[in-house]
Coordinates of C-alpha atoms in Angstrom, one line a residue:
X254 CA -27.6 0.8 -13.1
X255 CA -24.4 2.7 -13.6
X256 CA -20.7 1.7 -14.0
X257 CA -17.6 3.9 -13.6
X258 CA -14.1 3.7 -15.1
X259 CA -11.4 6.3 -14.4
X260 CA -8.0 6.6 -16.2
X261 CA -5.0 7.0 -13.9
X262 CA -2.7 10.0 -14.9
X263 CA 0.3 12.0 -13.8
X264 CA 0.4 15.5 -12.5
X265 CA -0.8 18.1 -15.0
X266 CA -2.5 15.6 -17.3
X267 CA -6.2 15.2 -18.1
X268 CA -8.0 12.1 -16.9
X269 CA -11.2 10.7 -18.4
X270 CA -14.1 9.3 -16.4
X271 CA -16.5 7.0 -18.3
X272 CA -19.9 6.4 -16.7
X273 CA -22.1 3.8 -18.4
X274 CA -25.8 3.9 -17.6
X275 CA -27.9 0.8 -18.4
X276 CA -31.7 0.9 -18.8
X277 CA -33.1 -2.4 -17.8
X278 CA -36.7 -1.1 -17.8
X279 CA -39.4 -1.4 -20.4
X280 CA -39.8 2.4 -20.6
X281 CA -37.3 4.8 -22.2
X282 CA -35.3 7.1 -19.9
X283 CA -36.3 10.6 -21.0
X284 CA -33.5 12.5 -19.3
X285 CA -30.3 11.2 -17.6
X286 CA -27.5 13.3 -16.2
X287 CA -24.3 11.9 -14.6
X288 CA -22.6 13.6 -11.7
X289 CA -19.0 13.0 -10.6
X290 CA -17.6 14.2 -7.3
X291 CA -13.9 14.2 -6.4
X292 CA -12.8 14.3 -2.7
X293 CA -9.6 15.1 -0.8
X294 CA -8.2 12.7 1.8
X295 CA -10.3 14.6 4.5
X296 CA -13.5 13.7 2.7
X297 CA -14.1 17.2 1.4
X298 CA -15.5 17.7 -2.1
X299 CA -12.9 19.5 -4.2
X300 CA -14.6 19.2 -7.6
X301 CA -18.0 18.3 -9.1
X302 CA -18.5 17.5 -12.7
X303 CA -21.9 17.2 -14.4
X304 CA -22.6 15.7 -17.9
X305 CA -25.0 17.0 -20.5
X306 CA -28.4 15.3 -20.4
X307 CA -29.1 12.3 -22.7
X308 CA -32.0 9.8 -23.3
X309 CA -31.6 6.1 -23.0
X310 CA -34.0 3.8 -24.8
X311 CA -35.5 0.7 -23.1
X312 CA -33.1 -2.3 -22.7
X313 CA -30.1 -0.2 -24.0
X314 CA -27.2 1.6 -22.5
X315 CA -25.2 4.8 -23.1
X316 CA -22.0 6.3 -22.0
X317 CA -21.1 9.7 -20.4
X318 CA -17.5 10.9 -20.8
X319 CA -16.2 13.5 -18.5
X320 CA -12.8 15.1 -18.7
X321 CA -11.0 15.7 -15.4
X322 CA -8.4 18.6 -15.4
X323 CA -5.9 17.7 -12.7
X324 CA -3.9 20.9 -12.8
X325 CA -5.3 22.1 -9.5
X326 CA -5.3 18.8 -7.6
X327 CA -1.6 17.9 -7.2
X328 CA -0.4 14.3 -6.9
X329 CA -2.2 11.8 -4.7
X330 CA -5.0 9.2 -4.6
X331 CA -8.4 10.9 -4.6
X332 CA -11.7 9.1 -3.8
X333 CA -14.4 9.6 -6.4
X334 CA -18.1 8.9 -6.5
X335 CA -20.5 8.9 -9.4
X336 CA -24.2 8.6 -9.8
X337 CA -26.8 9.1 -12.6
X338 CA -30.0 11.1 -12.1
X339 CA -32.8 9.9 -14.4
X340 CA -36.5 10.8 -14.6
X341 CA -36.7 11.9 -10.9
X342 CA -34.7 8.8 -9.8
X343 CA -31.0 8.2 -9.0
X344 CA -28.7 5.2 -9.3
X345 CA -26.7 3.9 -6.3
X346 CA -23.4 5.9 -6.0
X347 CA -20.3 4.2 -7.4
X348 CA -17.0 4.7 -5.6
X349 CA -13.5 4.5 -7.1
X350 CA -10.2 6.3 -7.0
X351 CA -8.5 8.8 -9.2
X352 CA -4.7 8.2 -9.0
X353 CA -2.6 11.1 -10.0
X354 CA 1.0 10.1 -10.1
X355 CA 4.3 12.0 -9.6
X356 CA 7.9 10.8 -10.2
X357 CA 8.4 9.3 -6.7
X358 CA 9.6 6.0 -5.3
X359 CA 8.3 5.7 -1.8
X360 CA 10.3 3.6 0.7
X361 CA 7.5 1.8 2.6
X362 CA 9.4 -0.7 4.7
X363 CA 12.8 -2.3 5.4
X364 CA 14.4 -4.9 7.6
X365 CA 14.6 -3.4 11.1
X366 CA 16.0 -6.3 13.1
X367 CA 19.2 -8.2 12.4
X368 CA 20.9 -11.0 14.4
X369 CA 24.5 -10.4 15.3
X370 CA 27.2 -12.8 14.2
X371 CA 25.4 -13.6 10.9
X372 CA 25.1 -12.4 7.3
X373 CA 21.5 -11.4 6.9
X374 CA 19.4 -10.5 3.8
X375 CA 18.4 -6.9 4.2
X376 CA 15.2 -6.0 2.3
X377 CA 13.9 -2.6 1.2
X378 CA 10.3 -2.2 0.0
X379 CA 9.7 0.4 -2.7
X380 CA 6.4 1.7 -4.0
X381 CA 6.0 3.4 -7.4
X382 CA 3.8 6.5 -7.0
X383 CA 4.2 7.4 -10.7
X384 CA 1.8 6.5 -13.5
X385 CA 4.7 5.2 -15.6
X386 CA 7.2 2.4 -15.0
X387 CA 10.2 3.2 -12.9
X388 CA 13.4 1.7 -14.3
X389 CA 16.9 1.1 -12.8
X390 CA 15.8 1.8 -9.2
X391 CA 18.4 0.9 -6.7
X392 CA 19.1 1.7 -3.0
X393 CA 22.1 2.5 -1.0
X394 CA 22.1 1.6 2.7
X395 CA 24.4 3.3 5.3
X396 CA 24.7 2.3 9.0
X397 CA 25.4 4.6 11.9
X398 CA 26.2 4.0 15.6
X399 CA 25.6 7.0 17.9
X400 CA 25.7 9.3 14.8
X401 CA 29.1 7.9 13.6
X402 CA 28.9 6.2 10.1
X403 CA 30.2 2.7 9.8
X404 CA 32.4 1.5 7.0
X405 CA 29.9 -1.0 5.7
X406 CA 27.7 0.4 2.9
X407 CA 25.2 -1.7 1.1
X408 CA 23.9 -1.3 -2.5
X409 CA 21.0 -3.3 -3.9
X410 CA 20.6 -4.5 -7.5
X411 CA 18.4 -2.3 -9.6
X412 CA 14.8 -3.2 -10.2
X413 CA 11.9 -2.1 -12.4
X414 CA 8.6 -1.1 -10.7
X415 CA 5.3 -1.0 -12.6
X416 CA 3.0 2.0 -12.1
X417 CA 1.5 2.0 -8.6
X418 CA 3.1 -1.3 -7.7
X419 CA 5.5 -2.3 -5.0
X420 CA 8.8 -4.1 -5.5
X421 CA 11.4 -5.6 -3.0
X422 CA 15.1 -5.2 -3.5
X423 CA 17.7 -6.6 -1.1
X424 CA 21.4 -6.8 -0.2
X425 CA 23.4 -8.9 2.3
X426 CA 24.2 -7.2 5.6
X427 CA 27.3 -8.6 7.4
X428 CA 26.6 -8.4 11.1
X429 CA 29.3 -10.7 12.1
X430 CA 31.4 -8.0 13.8
X431 CA 28.5 -5.7 14.9
X432 CA 27.7 -5.6 18.6
X433 CA 24.1 -5.9 19.7
X434 CA 22.3 -2.7 20.3
X435 CA 20.4 0.1 18.5
X436 CA 21.8 1.6 15.3
X437 CA 20.6 4.2 12.9
X438 CA 20.1 3.4 9.2
X439 CA 19.9 5.7 6.1
X440 CA 18.3 4.3 3.0
X441 CA 18.6 6.3 -0.3
X442 CA 16.7 5.2 -3.4
X443 CA 18.0 6.4 -6.7
X444 CA 15.8 6.6 -9.8
X445 CA 15.5 8.7 -12.9
X446 CA 17.8 11.4 -11.6
X447 CA 15.9 11.7 -8.3
X448 CA 16.4 10.3 -4.8
X449 CA 14.2 9.4 -1.8
X450 CA 15.9 9.2 1.6
X451 CA 14.5 7.5 4.7
X452 CA 16.2 7.3 8.1
X453 CA 15.2 5.0 10.9
X454 CA 16.3 2.6 13.7
X455 CA 18.0 -0.7 13.2
X456 CA 18.1 -3.2 16.1
X457 CA 20.9 -5.8 16.2
X458 CA 20.2 -8.6 18.7
X459 CA 21.8 -11.7 20.0
X460 CA 20.6 -15.0 18.7
X461 CA 20.1 -15.9 22.3
X462 CA 17.4 -13.3 22.6
X463 CA 15.4 -14.9 19.9
X464 CA 15.9 -18.4 21.4
X465 CA 14.8 -17.2 24.9
X466 CA 11.5 -16.0 23.4
X467 CA 10.9 -19.4 21.9
X468 CA 11.9 -21.1 25.2
X469 CA 9.6 -18.9 27.3
X470 CA 6.7 -19.6 25.0
X471 CA 7.4 -23.3 25.2
X472 CA 7.6 -23.2 29.0
X473 CA 4.2 -21.5 29.2
X474 CA 2.6 -24.0 26.9
X475 CA 4.1 -26.9 29.0
X476 CA 2.8 -25.4 32.2
X477 CA -0.7 -25.1 30.7
X478 CA -0.6 -28.8 29.6
X479 CA 0.6 -29.9 33.0
X480 CA -2.2 -27.9 34.7
X481 CA -4.7 -29.5 32.4
X482 CA -3.5 -33.0 33.1
X483 CA -3.6 -32.4 36.8
X484 CA -7.1 -31.2 36.6
X485 CA -8.2 -34.3 34.6
X486 CA -6.5 -36.6 37.2
X487 CA -8.1 -34.7 40.1
X488 CA -11.6 -34.9 38.4
X489 CA -11.2 -38.6 37.7
X490 CA -10.3 -39.3 41.3
X491 CA -13.2 -37.2 42.6
X492 CA -15.6 -39.2 40.4
X493 CA -14.3 -42.5 41.7

């Protein structure tokens, strides 16, 4: 049996893959070699690493340590598989990920629908793609109508984001004077002297639109219940 652990790193750093092989058998393993394959997102092998051969006594374990030079990979999340060949046999492959970070806060989601006439909490979801903590991350949100910027500009409180984790920051959007319709929104995240900018649509709707949806669903359910009751009454009359 084999186990795999990989150290997450940032661009240009060296990672370490630790492959533990466990000999549960009564015989010594005379020759064991570990192989590690790294893939790109298309599933193509971009690197193969092989360990020196070792012996593993019965009922014992040993560890292979492989250094992964990331200088040619770039940032990203790379699928990795490892297996150990031993005395003409092979362990089942183990799959994990090698995460190579870069200083980048990814804006993954935001509030895209707001009700007019109300003050609404506007959320921005941020993902840390760095292998270090991001500190003092905040966003600025601008609204546009037909390409014309509106006077209202939002700024969210700053947050900390742990490596590879996601955080949510928010601000209050005052839609009390905004007419229903489609708007454009520009979200800029500021962190460690860098920025990430995302542009997208924002829909402002009447509260009536939301209520009509609920009413229509209720009407449909009521009609189904009435049909069911009519069917029961008709069946009961037929049986009599």
